[in-house]
Amino acid sequence: MKQFISFIRKEFYHIFRDRKTMLILLVMPIVQIVIFGFALTNEVKNSKFSVLDNAHDAASAALIQQLDASQYFELQSNLHSYNDISEAFKKGTIKLAVVIPEHFSDDLEHQNKAQVQLVADASDPNVANTLVNYAGAVILDYQDRITQDKKLPYTINTEIRMLYNPQLKGAYNFVPGVMAMVLLLVCTMMTAITIVKEKEMGTMEIMLVSPLKPLLIIIAKAIPYLLLSIVNIISILLLSVFVLDVPINGSIVLLMSESILFTIVSLSLGLLISTGASSQQTAMFISLVGMFLPTVMFSGFMFPVENMPKPLQIISNIVPAKWYYIIVRSVMIKGVGIEAVWKETLVLFGMMLFFLGMAFKQFKIRLA
Amino acid sequence: MPAVTVDHITKTYGTKKSIVTALDDVSFHVEQGELFGIIGPDGAGKTSLFRILTTLLLADKGNAVVDGNDVVKDYRSIRNKVGYMPGKFSLYPDLSIEENLAFFATIFNTTVSENYHLIKDIYEQIAPFKDRRAGKLSGGMKQKLALCCALIHKPTVLFLDEPTTGVDAVSRKEFWIMLKGLKQQGITILVSTPYMDEASRCDRVALIQGGKILQINTPEGITQQFGRKLFAVKSANMLDLLHQLKSINGVQDAYPFGEFHHVVLKEGVDNITMPPNTVSKEVKPDIEDCFIALMKNNG
């Protein structure tokens, strides 16, 4: 036991005395959560749009005013001819153009029917789609207002409720994803280099010619990182609640325990890489390319796994972050209990045992 | 029972295409409490031998016993009781002298105070710097610290792989005095070195070259076996002199040796006529002369 504590203390010395390690361990997660939380969002806000108003009447003016008033759009200069539209798109000054035909007001009042053309820049199809939908909704809204007093023969009103995230905030999606990514990255990368480092420095040689048991070395290497990761989890959760306004709807204890489980999975994975790799560079490369990319791709927080081809969906199952992402989203945003996520928890637990077992098996008790 | 027995050990590296033989059928034994030197140039196989004896490497053939334990089967018990100081400085550079020592004491289930008497003489020399990080120490101080760390658990056998390489002449001398002191405490010491002049400080030495042991004997025994006349010769033009000496009848070998050339005469030849304008005197062979002679015989 004294050996164990002494070993852990030594590991803490290594961490606290290396400024770079400290920076990666404690500052990087916070920076990442803030950057991802604020900057990386798929919400569309204040998109520039222009209007080619051929009508210049009361109705067209009201419609333009309503578009401009919405938080999604911001009116740029007006256009004067149809050619101006393509000019503006080429310059990239606008994302959406609204074309209002002549006699807009007259048509609306006398024929009960008028047309508006929406032109969008579909070089980014997602944004174009979203903008056209928003604009359509604003126009419908305007129509509802002017037909208020008239009775329409048949109408179906859809009433929409967005559960768990009524304002459709991007942060609700990103916080669980970033938590998974940051924990995996920090834990896996940092532990991946720690055992290799001892091999490179030659200290492993002395360590092997000592009564230390391999299991003790492996566990003692992981403990400091586990403790620091708990600090990270707490700071990430505090940031999400107080800075990004993402609530914790479920049990905090459950969320913490699941996060600690995931941390242990990541640490085990790092140890597995570390026992196998021959140099710090290899270990770094494997954990960055081998872990980071699949996590971003397959955890489901950037690209929905459901839309991927079947083989990729199957591959995504071996990515630990996917399961953790599902758990965090369920517990944090939906507020469900363990009964809803026990399967995912079990998968993570199995992965932990597998990685730890493999790391132990791979640990070389000799030099070659 | 000898402290260390090495029995026909062979070790090769590399794949089928290029096999390097690091140790070729090596056998010797070291008595309890002996200070045993393994002397040979770089690449002779010294480190491989030490790693096999400290259970870090597996030999291809042969077996070895350290303090009554087989290096393959009982590797755990060997790891509990031997001390090992690798050739490369292998302590934690970001830990201070004190922290390194305390760490190695605890992993061997002991404390610094328990065996302080063993390291006292050595530790006192570096104690004024005990809060300094190991990475910031000079070469000699690093070696002293490494020796302290290897000694702190009172090992029965101490393996020192080139402890004096990269250390200044004064520190080297000090180091050997320390080893003498440890020997008096009853610790068996195996030490390897590329410096021939250090051989005379050992009880017995094994001369090793190209993975083969050339000779095992006491330092005096080795020089006594030389059995030929040896002269040290000097003149104004040393390069020409070397060629001249080699062509003289009755000369077995001539090679540069410090500021002189050493001339070995053929067996039975007592004297030769030296080239003109030279200073010459008969000298006693030392380990290096013996090593060169043995190397040329085998090659």
XYZ file of C-alpha atoms in Angstrom:
667
model
C 0.000 0.000 0.000
C 2.870 2.352 0.825
C 4.382 1.511 -2.554
C 1.090 2.390 -4.193
C 0.701 5.754 -2.473
C 4.328 6.641 -3.096
C 3.895 5.794 -6.774
C 0.790 7.968 -7.047
C 2.584 10.839 -5.327
C 5.395 10.511 -7.842
C 2.892 10.664 -10.708
C 1.406 13.845 -9.252
C 4.886 15.367 -9.111
C 5.307 14.593 -12.806
C 1.996 16.241 -13.641
C 2.295 19.310 -11.437
C 5.893 20.019 -12.401
C 5.257 20.025 -16.117
C 3.466 23.182 -17.154
C 2.460 21.772 -20.531
C 0.796 18.765 -18.951
C -1.067 20.997 -16.530
C -2.224 23.193 -19.363
C -3.531 20.279 -21.404
C -5.137 18.660 -18.398
C -6.910 21.542 -16.763
C -7.114 24.488 -19.139
C -7.776 22.777 -22.454
C -11.103 21.231 -21.376
C -12.427 24.588 -20.237
C -11.299 26.326 -23.400
C -12.840 23.587 -25.502
C -16.189 23.674 -23.791
C -16.370 27.455 -24.149
C -15.301 27.411 -27.790
C -17.632 24.593 -28.717
C -20.443 25.960 -26.623
C -20.372 29.410 -28.147
C -18.773 29.194 -31.541
C -19.681 25.796 -32.838
C -23.392 26.031 -33.298
C -25.677 25.079 -36.163
C -28.265 27.700 -35.303
C -28.809 30.306 -38.022
C -29.080 33.835 -36.763
C -29.041 37.296 -38.351
C -28.598 36.077 -41.900
C -28.246 38.848 -44.423
C -31.018 39.041 -46.987
C -32.064 41.448 -49.744
C -35.375 42.192 -51.355
C -36.192 42.858 -55.006
C -39.399 44.728 -54.405
C -41.269 45.228 -57.682
C -44.497 46.179 -55.945
C -43.536 48.993 -53.602
C -46.896 48.933 -51.891
C -48.210 48.671 -48.367
C -48.385 44.884 -48.268
C -44.839 44.368 -49.559
C -43.459 46.919 -47.132
C -45.189 45.189 -44.234
C -43.847 41.787 -45.278
C -40.265 43.068 -45.568
C -40.575 44.751 -42.231
C -41.724 41.536 -40.616
C -38.823 39.558 -42.104
C -36.318 42.114 -40.916
C -37.838 42.134 -37.472
C -37.300 38.420 -36.944
C -34.080 37.389 -35.208
C -33.116 35.165 -38.104
C -32.806 37.844 -40.752
C -31.158 41.159 -41.261
C -32.043 43.322 -44.246
C -29.219 44.389 -46.544
C -29.544 47.005 -49.286
C -32.414 46.635 -51.691
C -31.994 45.208 -55.155
C -33.149 46.918 -58.315
C -33.177 44.239 -60.979
C -33.201 40.498 -61.299
C -29.537 40.534 -62.334
C -28.584 42.138 -59.056
C -29.589 38.936 -57.290
C -26.896 36.780 -58.811
C -24.395 39.626 -58.364
C -25.145 39.790 -54.668
C -24.876 36.040 -54.242
C -21.580 35.943 -56.082
C -20.199 38.664 -53.853
C -21.460 36.706 -50.914
C -23.122 39.693 -49.308
C -26.436 37.895 -48.827
C -27.666 34.402 -48.046
C -31.265 34.851 -49.179
C -33.092 37.007 -51.695
C -36.829 37.695 -51.610
C -38.519 38.659 -54.879
C -41.898 40.373 -54.607
C -43.835 40.710 -57.896
C -45.671 43.812 -59.143
C -49.177 44.425 -57.836
C -48.478 42.350 -54.744
C -51.049 44.181 -52.656
C -53.698 44.146 -55.414
C -53.294 40.435 -56.086
C -53.530 39.689 -52.401
C -56.669 41.714 -51.875
C -58.559 41.005 -55.081
C -57.477 37.574 -56.218
C -56.809 36.303 -52.673
C -53.572 34.926 -54.035
C -50.067 36.307 -54.449
C -46.616 34.887 -55.063
C -43.268 35.545 -53.445
C -40.045 34.024 -54.707
C -37.309 32.950 -52.296
C -33.789 32.554 -53.720
C -31.242 30.915 -51.465
C -27.540 30.183 -51.704
C -27.525 26.399 -51.730
C -23.758 26.019 -51.861
C -24.358 25.244 -48.202
C -27.510 23.127 -48.477
C -28.230 22.944 -44.753
C -28.134 26.680 -44.250
C -30.157 27.286 -47.435
C -32.803 24.855 -46.285
C -33.015 26.333 -42.843
C -33.264 29.896 -44.192
C -35.996 29.033 -46.696
C -37.948 27.326 -43.925
C -37.571 30.281 -41.594
C -38.593 32.739 -44.308
C -41.573 30.553 -45.230
C -42.637 30.524 -41.616
C -42.364 34.297 -41.323
C -44.428 34.753 -44.516
C -47.067 32.313 -43.251
C -47.148 34.252 -40.043
C -47.770 37.442 -41.981
C -50.533 35.744 -43.949
C -52.187 34.572 -40.749
C -52.226 38.140 -39.530
C -53.960 39.592 -42.564
C -56.514 36.763 -42.751
C -57.305 37.014 -39.062
C -60.774 38.417 -39.467
C -61.691 36.398 -42.503
C -62.993 32.909 -42.058
C -61.190 30.324 -44.146
C -63.129 27.215 -45.115
C -60.644 24.573 -43.935
C -57.559 25.036 -41.853
C -55.353 22.592 -39.995
C -53.312 24.209 -37.314
C -50.213 22.355 -36.272
C -49.076 22.992 -32.777
C -45.489 22.086 -32.186
C -43.777 21.395 -28.875
C -40.077 20.818 -28.784
C -39.532 18.583 -25.776
C -36.451 18.921 -23.507
C -35.017 21.783 -25.539
C -37.901 24.132 -26.380
C -35.648 26.877 -27.718
C -33.720 24.408 -29.915
C -30.432 25.554 -28.472
C -27.321 24.067 -29.994
C -25.571 23.911 -26.644
C -27.945 21.177 -25.509
C -26.489 19.012 -28.204
C -22.885 20.121 -27.912
C -22.311 20.025 -24.186
C -22.757 16.240 -23.895
C -20.701 15.792 -27.046
C -17.890 18.015 -25.876
C -17.886 16.320 -22.489
C -17.374 12.985 -24.200
C -14.694 14.380 -26.470
C -12.751 16.295 -23.843
C -12.715 13.455 -21.333
C -11.690 10.945 -23.956
C -9.017 13.167 -25.422
C -7.480 14.265 -22.143
C -7.626 10.909 -20.400
C -6.568 8.761 -23.322
C -3.823 11.002 -24.597
C -2.312 11.795 -21.234
C -2.225 8.217 -20.009
C -1.136 6.941 -23.419
C 2.170 8.758 -23.078
C 2.802 8.097 -19.416
C 3.988 4.485 -19.547
C 5.827 4.974 -22.847
C 7.613 7.918 -21.271
C 9.060 5.662 -18.578
C 10.180 3.261 -21.281
C 11.875 6.065 -23.207
C 13.539 7.575 -20.145
C 14.854 4.181 -19.055
C 13.159 4.363 -15.675
C 11.010 1.401 -16.666
C 14.204 -0.669 -16.588
C 14.698 0.069 -12.893
C 11.002 -0.241 -12.170
C 10.971 -3.749 -13.646
C 13.942 -4.802 -11.528
C 11.981 -4.021 -8.374
C 9.244 -5.744 -6.390
C 6.563 -3.582 -8.096
C 3.756 -5.632 -9.640
C 2.644 -4.713 -13.172
C -0.971 -4.261 -12.090
C 0.127 -1.827 -9.398
C 2.138 0.185 -11.923
C -0.807 0.343 -14.320
C -3.400 1.321 -11.714
C -1.122 3.823 -9.987
C -0.462 5.492 -13.330
C -4.176 6.026 -13.934
C -5.295 7.253 -10.512
C -3.901 10.829 -10.687
C -5.505 11.336 -14.068
C -8.801 10.005 -12.748
C -8.741 12.490 -9.888
C -7.904 15.381 -12.199
C -10.627 14.278 -14.614
C -13.179 14.499 -11.823
C -12.110 18.113 -11.363
C -12.596 18.539 -15.101
C -16.050 16.989 -15.091
C -17.136 19.309 -12.313
C -15.775 22.402 -14.047
C -17.375 21.396 -17.360
C -20.748 20.886 -15.669
C -20.493 24.193 -13.837
C -19.658 25.942 -17.102
C -22.555 24.335 -18.927
C -25.062 25.248 -16.251
C -23.931 28.777 -15.496
C -22.375 29.935 -18.751
C -24.084 27.963 -21.484
C -27.462 27.717 -19.721
C -27.745 23.977 -20.214
C -29.669 22.524 -17.291
C -28.939 19.261 -15.498
C -32.389 17.736 -15.455
C -31.430 14.327 -14.113
C -29.625 13.174 -11.032
C -26.221 14.791 -10.578
C -24.956 11.730 -8.746
C -25.898 9.511 -11.674
C -24.316 11.928 -14.147
C -21.109 12.054 -12.109
C -20.904 8.286 -11.725
C -21.473 7.740 -15.438
C -18.815 10.343 -16.220
C -16.357 8.668 -13.889
C -17.102 5.321 -15.529
C -16.429 6.835 -18.938
C -13.224 8.425 -17.618
C -12.027 5.037 -16.443
C -12.829 3.572 -19.866
C -10.756 6.325 -21.511
C -7.910 5.862 -19.059
C -7.866 2.122 -19.690
C -7.776 2.765 -23.400
C -4.835 5.117 -22.904
C -3.017 2.535 -20.804
C -3.636 -0.072 -23.480
C -2.080 2.218 -26.097
C 0.789 3.012 -23.750
C 1.709 -0.579 -23.005
C 1.794 -1.352 -26.718
C 3.443 1.747 -28.177
C 7.196 1.998 -28.502
C 7.595 5.785 -28.410
C 5.741 8.794 -27.108
C 5.127 9.976 -30.652
C 3.462 6.716 -31.645
C 1.287 6.814 -28.559
C 0.333 10.411 -29.245
C -0.455 9.674 -32.867
C -2.576 6.639 -32.077
C -4.573 8.445 -29.437
C -5.107 11.523 -31.585
C -5.904 9.947 -34.933
C -7.220 6.675 -33.607
C -9.416 8.152 -30.898
C -10.211 11.747 -31.706
C -11.476 11.269 -35.260
C -13.735 8.283 -34.556
C -15.106 10.111 -31.535
C -16.056 13.139 -33.586
C -17.387 10.992 -36.424
C -19.215 8.264 -34.627
C -20.316 9.566 -31.261
C -23.315 11.140 -32.953
C -22.936 14.662 -31.734
C -21.761 16.160 -34.998
C -23.137 13.725 -37.535
C -26.251 11.701 -36.684
C -25.324 8.031 -36.617
C -28.840 7.069 -37.803
C -28.155 8.621 -41.209
C -24.953 6.685 -41.813
C -24.699 3.586 -43.996
C -25.257 0.360 -42.098
C -21.570 -0.704 -41.886
C -20.612 2.634 -40.353
C -23.469 2.367 -37.893
C -22.092 -0.976 -36.784
C -18.575 0.443 -36.454
C -19.913 3.287 -34.337
C -20.817 0.773 -31.645
C -17.185 0.224 -30.712
C -16.649 3.918 -30.022
C -16.973 4.391 -26.253
C -17.917 8.059 -26.662
C -21.104 7.103 -28.505
C -22.483 5.313 -25.465
C -21.416 8.014 -23.087
C -22.966 10.661 -25.343
C -26.291 8.820 -25.259
C -26.097 8.539 -21.475
C -25.223 12.182 -20.870
C -27.932 13.419 -23.222
C -30.494 11.211 -21.538
C -29.529 12.019 -17.984
C -28.606 15.665 -18.392
C -31.172 16.904 -20.899
C -34.042 14.428 -20.679
C -33.613 13.891 -16.978
C -34.119 10.122 -17.015
C -32.771 7.727 -14.402
C -30.543 4.667 -14.510
C -33.455 2.482 -15.674
C -33.265 4.182 -19.075
C -29.508 3.994 -19.573
C -28.487 0.751 -17.873
C -27.764 -0.906 -21.197
C -25.343 1.809 -22.291
C -23.783 1.757 -18.831
C -23.246 -1.965 -19.116
C -21.572 -1.533 -22.507
C -19.157 1.031 -21.032
C -18.459 -1.229 -18.092
C -17.664 -4.112 -20.422
C -15.338 -1.899 -22.456
C -13.531 -0.857 -19.284
C -12.887 -4.461 -18.267
C -11.765 -5.343 -21.772
C -9.314 -2.448 -22.149
C -7.876 -2.856 -18.644
C -7.481 -6.589 -19.136
C -5.773 -6.081 -22.482
C -3.454 -3.414 -21.048
C -2.479 -5.734 -18.229
C -1.952 -8.618 -20.602
C 0.147 -6.493 -22.909
C 2.325 -5.045 -20.160
C 5.799 -6.392 -20.767
C 7.561 -7.752 -17.718
C 10.821 -7.723 -19.665
C 12.472 -5.320 -22.063
C 12.035 -7.235 -25.297
C 27.589 -21.307 -3.526
C 28.647 -18.618 -6.007
C 26.615 -15.401 -5.983
C 26.247 -15.445 -9.745
C 26.623 -18.366 -12.110
C 26.485 -17.866 -15.856
C 26.311 -21.058 -17.841
C 26.758 -21.068 -21.638
C 24.653 -17.990 -22.252
C 24.053 -17.005 -25.880
C 22.038 -14.021 -26.964
C 21.358 -12.820 -30.496
C 19.391 -9.867 -31.792
C 17.718 -9.147 -35.087
C 15.761 -11.081 -37.630
C 16.818 -13.911 -39.902
C 18.371 -11.534 -42.401
C 20.836 -9.868 -40.080
C 21.687 -11.616 -36.870
C 23.883 -9.842 -34.371
C 25.413 -12.066 -31.736
C 25.657 -10.074 -28.544
C 26.781 -12.925 -26.318
C 28.384 -16.097 -27.593
C 28.472 -19.036 -25.199
C 29.475 -17.036 -22.148
C 30.191 -18.833 -18.872
C 31.637 -17.598 -15.582
C 30.827 -17.369 -11.932
C 31.150 -14.690 -9.286
C 31.884 -15.550 -5.649
C 29.989 -14.132 -2.703
C 31.311 -10.723 -1.736
C 33.503 -10.434 -4.812
C 34.030 -7.267 -6.807
C 33.877 -8.638 -10.320
C 34.686 -6.510 -13.342
C 33.477 -7.088 -16.872
C 35.865 -5.209 -19.097
C 35.357 -4.666 -22.785
C 34.878 -2.019 -25.447
C 31.487 -0.651 -26.509
C 29.367 -3.286 -28.208
C 31.157 -6.168 -26.516
C 27.893 -7.428 -24.993
C 28.240 -6.045 -21.481
C 24.797 -4.469 -21.301
C 23.092 -7.545 -22.759
C 24.767 -9.688 -20.129
C 23.640 -7.371 -17.334
C 20.091 -7.299 -18.646
C 19.946 -11.080 -18.758
C 21.244 -11.319 -15.206
C 18.758 -8.708 -13.960
C 15.905 -10.676 -15.636
C 15.180 -7.913 -18.143
C 16.083 -10.008 -21.174
C 15.754 -13.683 -21.965
C 18.824 -15.505 -23.247
C 18.492 -17.636 -26.363
C 20.534 -20.450 -24.890
C 22.078 -21.319 -21.565
C 21.021 -20.410 -18.075
C 22.074 -18.203 -15.235
C 21.582 -18.232 -11.483
C 21.721 -15.101 -9.337
C 21.880 -15.536 -5.566
C 20.401 -19.007 -5.820
C 17.542 -18.049 -8.148
C 17.165 -18.925 -11.807
C 16.914 -15.746 -13.913
C 13.958 -17.072 -15.922
C 11.936 -19.139 -13.465
C 12.503 -17.150 -10.283
C 12.717 -13.723 -11.843
C 10.365 -12.284 -9.195
C 12.601 -13.137 -6.266
C 15.662 -11.819 -8.094
C 13.873 -8.528 -8.679
C 13.212 -8.295 -4.950
C 16.791 -8.491 -3.852
C 19.268 -7.306 -6.456
C 20.315 -3.753 -7.121
C 20.633 -2.536 -10.694
C 22.075 0.659 -12.080
C 21.603 0.850 -15.860
C 24.211 2.427 -18.092
C 21.894 5.243 -19.081
C 20.929 7.628 -16.284
C 17.506 6.328 -15.322
C 16.116 8.347 -12.481
C 13.313 10.889 -12.605
C 14.805 14.212 -13.746
C 11.809 16.156 -12.436
C 12.123 14.725 -8.937
C 14.660 16.036 -6.441
C 17.504 13.931 -5.019
C 15.551 13.347 -1.837
C 12.321 12.453 -3.665
C 14.071 10.018 -5.993
C 15.737 8.270 -3.108
C 12.565 8.113 -1.020
C 10.604 6.795 -3.998
C 13.026 3.977 -4.694
C 13.169 3.134 -0.994
C 9.374 2.737 -0.766
C 8.987 0.690 -3.919
C 11.453 -1.759 -2.382
C 9.364 -1.787 0.797
C 11.970 -0.093 2.896
C 12.828 3.403 4.114
C 15.822 5.644 3.643
C 16.599 5.624 7.366
C 16.534 1.816 7.607
C 19.525 1.319 5.336
C 21.089 4.738 5.649
C 24.348 3.236 6.913
C 24.851 1.637 3.491
C 24.619 4.859 1.530
C 25.822 7.269 4.203
C 29.304 7.851 2.753
C 27.950 8.383 -0.745
C 24.811 10.289 0.162
C 26.657 12.780 2.330
C 28.485 14.011 -0.755
C 25.247 14.917 -2.541
C 23.153 15.769 0.536
C 23.873 19.530 0.271
C 21.923 19.463 -2.996
C 19.098 17.218 -1.839
C 16.367 19.608 -3.001
C 17.828 19.937 -6.463
C 16.054 18.161 -9.327
C 17.949 15.097 -10.521
C 17.917 16.421 -14.096
C 19.988 19.423 -13.033
C 22.834 17.439 -11.434
C 26.327 16.996 -12.841
C 27.356 13.631 -14.268
C 29.257 12.563 -11.160
C 26.437 13.551 -8.819
C 23.919 11.714 -10.983
C 25.995 8.564 -10.694
C 26.220 8.906 -6.935
C 22.483 9.377 -6.671
C 21.835 6.425 -8.957
C 24.150 4.299 -6.845
C 22.313 5.381 -3.685
C 18.983 4.458 -5.290
C 20.314 1.058 -6.342
C 21.669 0.418 -2.841
C 18.837 1.668 -0.671
C 17.193 -1.737 -0.293
C 20.408 -3.488 0.756
C 20.747 -5.681 -2.311
C 22.567 -8.985 -2.099
C 24.059 -8.540 -5.562
C 24.693 -5.161 -7.149
C 24.811 -4.791 -10.932
C 26.491 -1.618 -12.178
C 26.444 -1.174 -15.932
C 29.210 1.238 -16.940
C 28.829 3.412 -13.859
C 31.889 5.506 -14.674
C 31.174 6.279 -18.325
C 30.834 10.002 -18.865
C 32.215 10.844 -15.444
C 35.358 12.901 -14.843
C 38.611 11.279 -13.673
C 38.328 12.443 -10.070
C 34.749 11.231 -9.721
C 35.736 7.913 -11.276
C 38.417 7.417 -8.655
C 35.961 8.310 -5.899
C 33.445 5.908 -7.331
C 35.828 2.978 -7.113
C 36.683 3.843 -3.533
C 32.957 3.764 -2.782
C 32.682 0.335 -4.381
C 35.526 -0.943 -2.208
C 33.565 0.291 0.808
C 30.426 -1.511 -0.324
C 32.368 -4.704 -0.881
C 33.421 -4.554 2.752
C 29.731 -4.549 3.688
C 29.496 -7.964 2.061
C 27.672 -6.998 -1.130
C 28.619 -8.888 -4.267
C 29.275 -6.375 -7.023
C 29.318 -6.910 -10.778
C 30.572 -3.864 -12.593
C 31.158 -3.337 -16.282
C 33.449 -0.733 -17.765
C 35.121 0.097 -21.054
C 38.104 1.610 -19.201
C 40.952 -0.897 -18.975
C 42.730 1.057 -16.223
C 39.815 0.369 -13.889
C 40.361 -3.387 -14.127
C 43.102 -3.365 -11.494
C 40.564 -2.212 -8.904
C 38.507 -5.410 -9.219
C 39.075 -8.711 -7.415
C 38.686 -10.572 -10.685
C 37.895 -9.441 -14.180
C 36.431 -10.977 -17.298
C 37.742 -9.526 -20.540
C 34.970 -9.546 -23.108
C 35.046 -8.748 -26.804
C 32.502 -9.377 -29.531
C 30.270 -11.369 -27.184
C 33.058 -13.757 -26.229
C 34.952 -13.927 -22.973
C 38.659 -13.745 -23.703
C 39.923 -14.440 -20.216
C 38.839 -14.500 -16.594
C 41.434 -13.978 -13.898
C 42.655 -11.661 -11.191
C 44.145 -8.466 -12.662
C 47.630 -9.653 -11.624
C 46.977 -13.118 -13.050
C 46.072 -11.634 -16.382
C 49.205 -9.505 -16.615
C 51.394 -12.361 -15.442
C 50.087 -14.572 -18.236
C 51.366 -12.119 -20.796
C 54.638 -14.050 -20.891
C 56.525 -11.849 -23.367
C 58.846 -8.888 -23.213
C 57.277 -5.476 -23.624
C 59.043 -2.215 -24.407
C 57.814 1.344 -24.470
C 59.473 3.295 -27.287
C 59.409 6.993 -28.144
C 61.002 9.194 -30.798
C 60.449 12.521 -32.580
C 58.496 11.002 -35.468
C 56.056 8.580 -33.923
C 54.275 7.513 -37.117
C 57.456 6.485 -38.910
C 58.661 4.800 -35.768
C 55.568 2.597 -35.668
C 56.250 1.345 -39.203
C 59.910 0.785 -38.424
C 59.127 -1.143 -35.261
C 56.656 -3.415 -37.022
C 59.232 -4.418 -39.597
C 61.904 -5.435 -37.066
C 62.542 -9.154 -36.799
C 61.482 -10.568 -33.464
C 58.662 -8.038 -32.977
C 55.271 -9.620 -32.587
C 53.212 -6.434 -32.388
C 53.579 -2.690 -32.052
C 50.824 -0.228 -31.280
C 50.453 3.339 -30.002
C 50.067 3.534 -26.247
C 49.683 7.009 -24.800
C 52.818 9.028 -25.565
C 54.790 5.811 -26.299
C 54.523 2.923 -28.673
C 54.334 -0.452 -27.037
C 56.389 -3.156 -28.684
C 55.635 -6.787 -27.918
C 58.453 -9.209 -28.651
C 57.936 -12.707 -29.935
C 58.008 -15.481 -27.369
C 61.586 -16.303 -26.380
C 63.028 -13.112 -27.831
C 64.704 -11.122 -25.078
C 65.834 -7.983 -26.800
C 65.956 -6.247 -30.143
C 67.994 -3.414 -31.601
C 65.827 -0.344 -31.425
C 65.834 2.120 -34.362
C 68.268 5.029 -33.890
C 67.309 8.200 -31.984
C 64.711 6.527 -29.821
C 64.121 6.354 -26.103
C 63.094 2.907 -24.960
C 62.571 1.066 -21.719
C 61.197 -2.267 -20.729
C 57.788 -2.023 -19.083
C 55.403 -4.348 -17.309
C 52.324 -5.182 -19.341
C 49.022 -3.837 -18.024
C 45.483 -5.026 -18.687
C 45.224 -3.084 -21.917
C 48.337 -4.774 -23.337
C 46.871 -8.120 -22.385
C 43.534 -7.212 -23.894
C 45.116 -6.175 -27.184
C 47.200 -9.359 -27.276
C 44.180 -11.547 -26.504
C 42.047 -9.734 -29.059
C 44.650 -10.253 -31.795
C 45.050 -13.909 -30.884
C 41.338 -14.548 -31.152
C 40.750 -12.458 -34.238
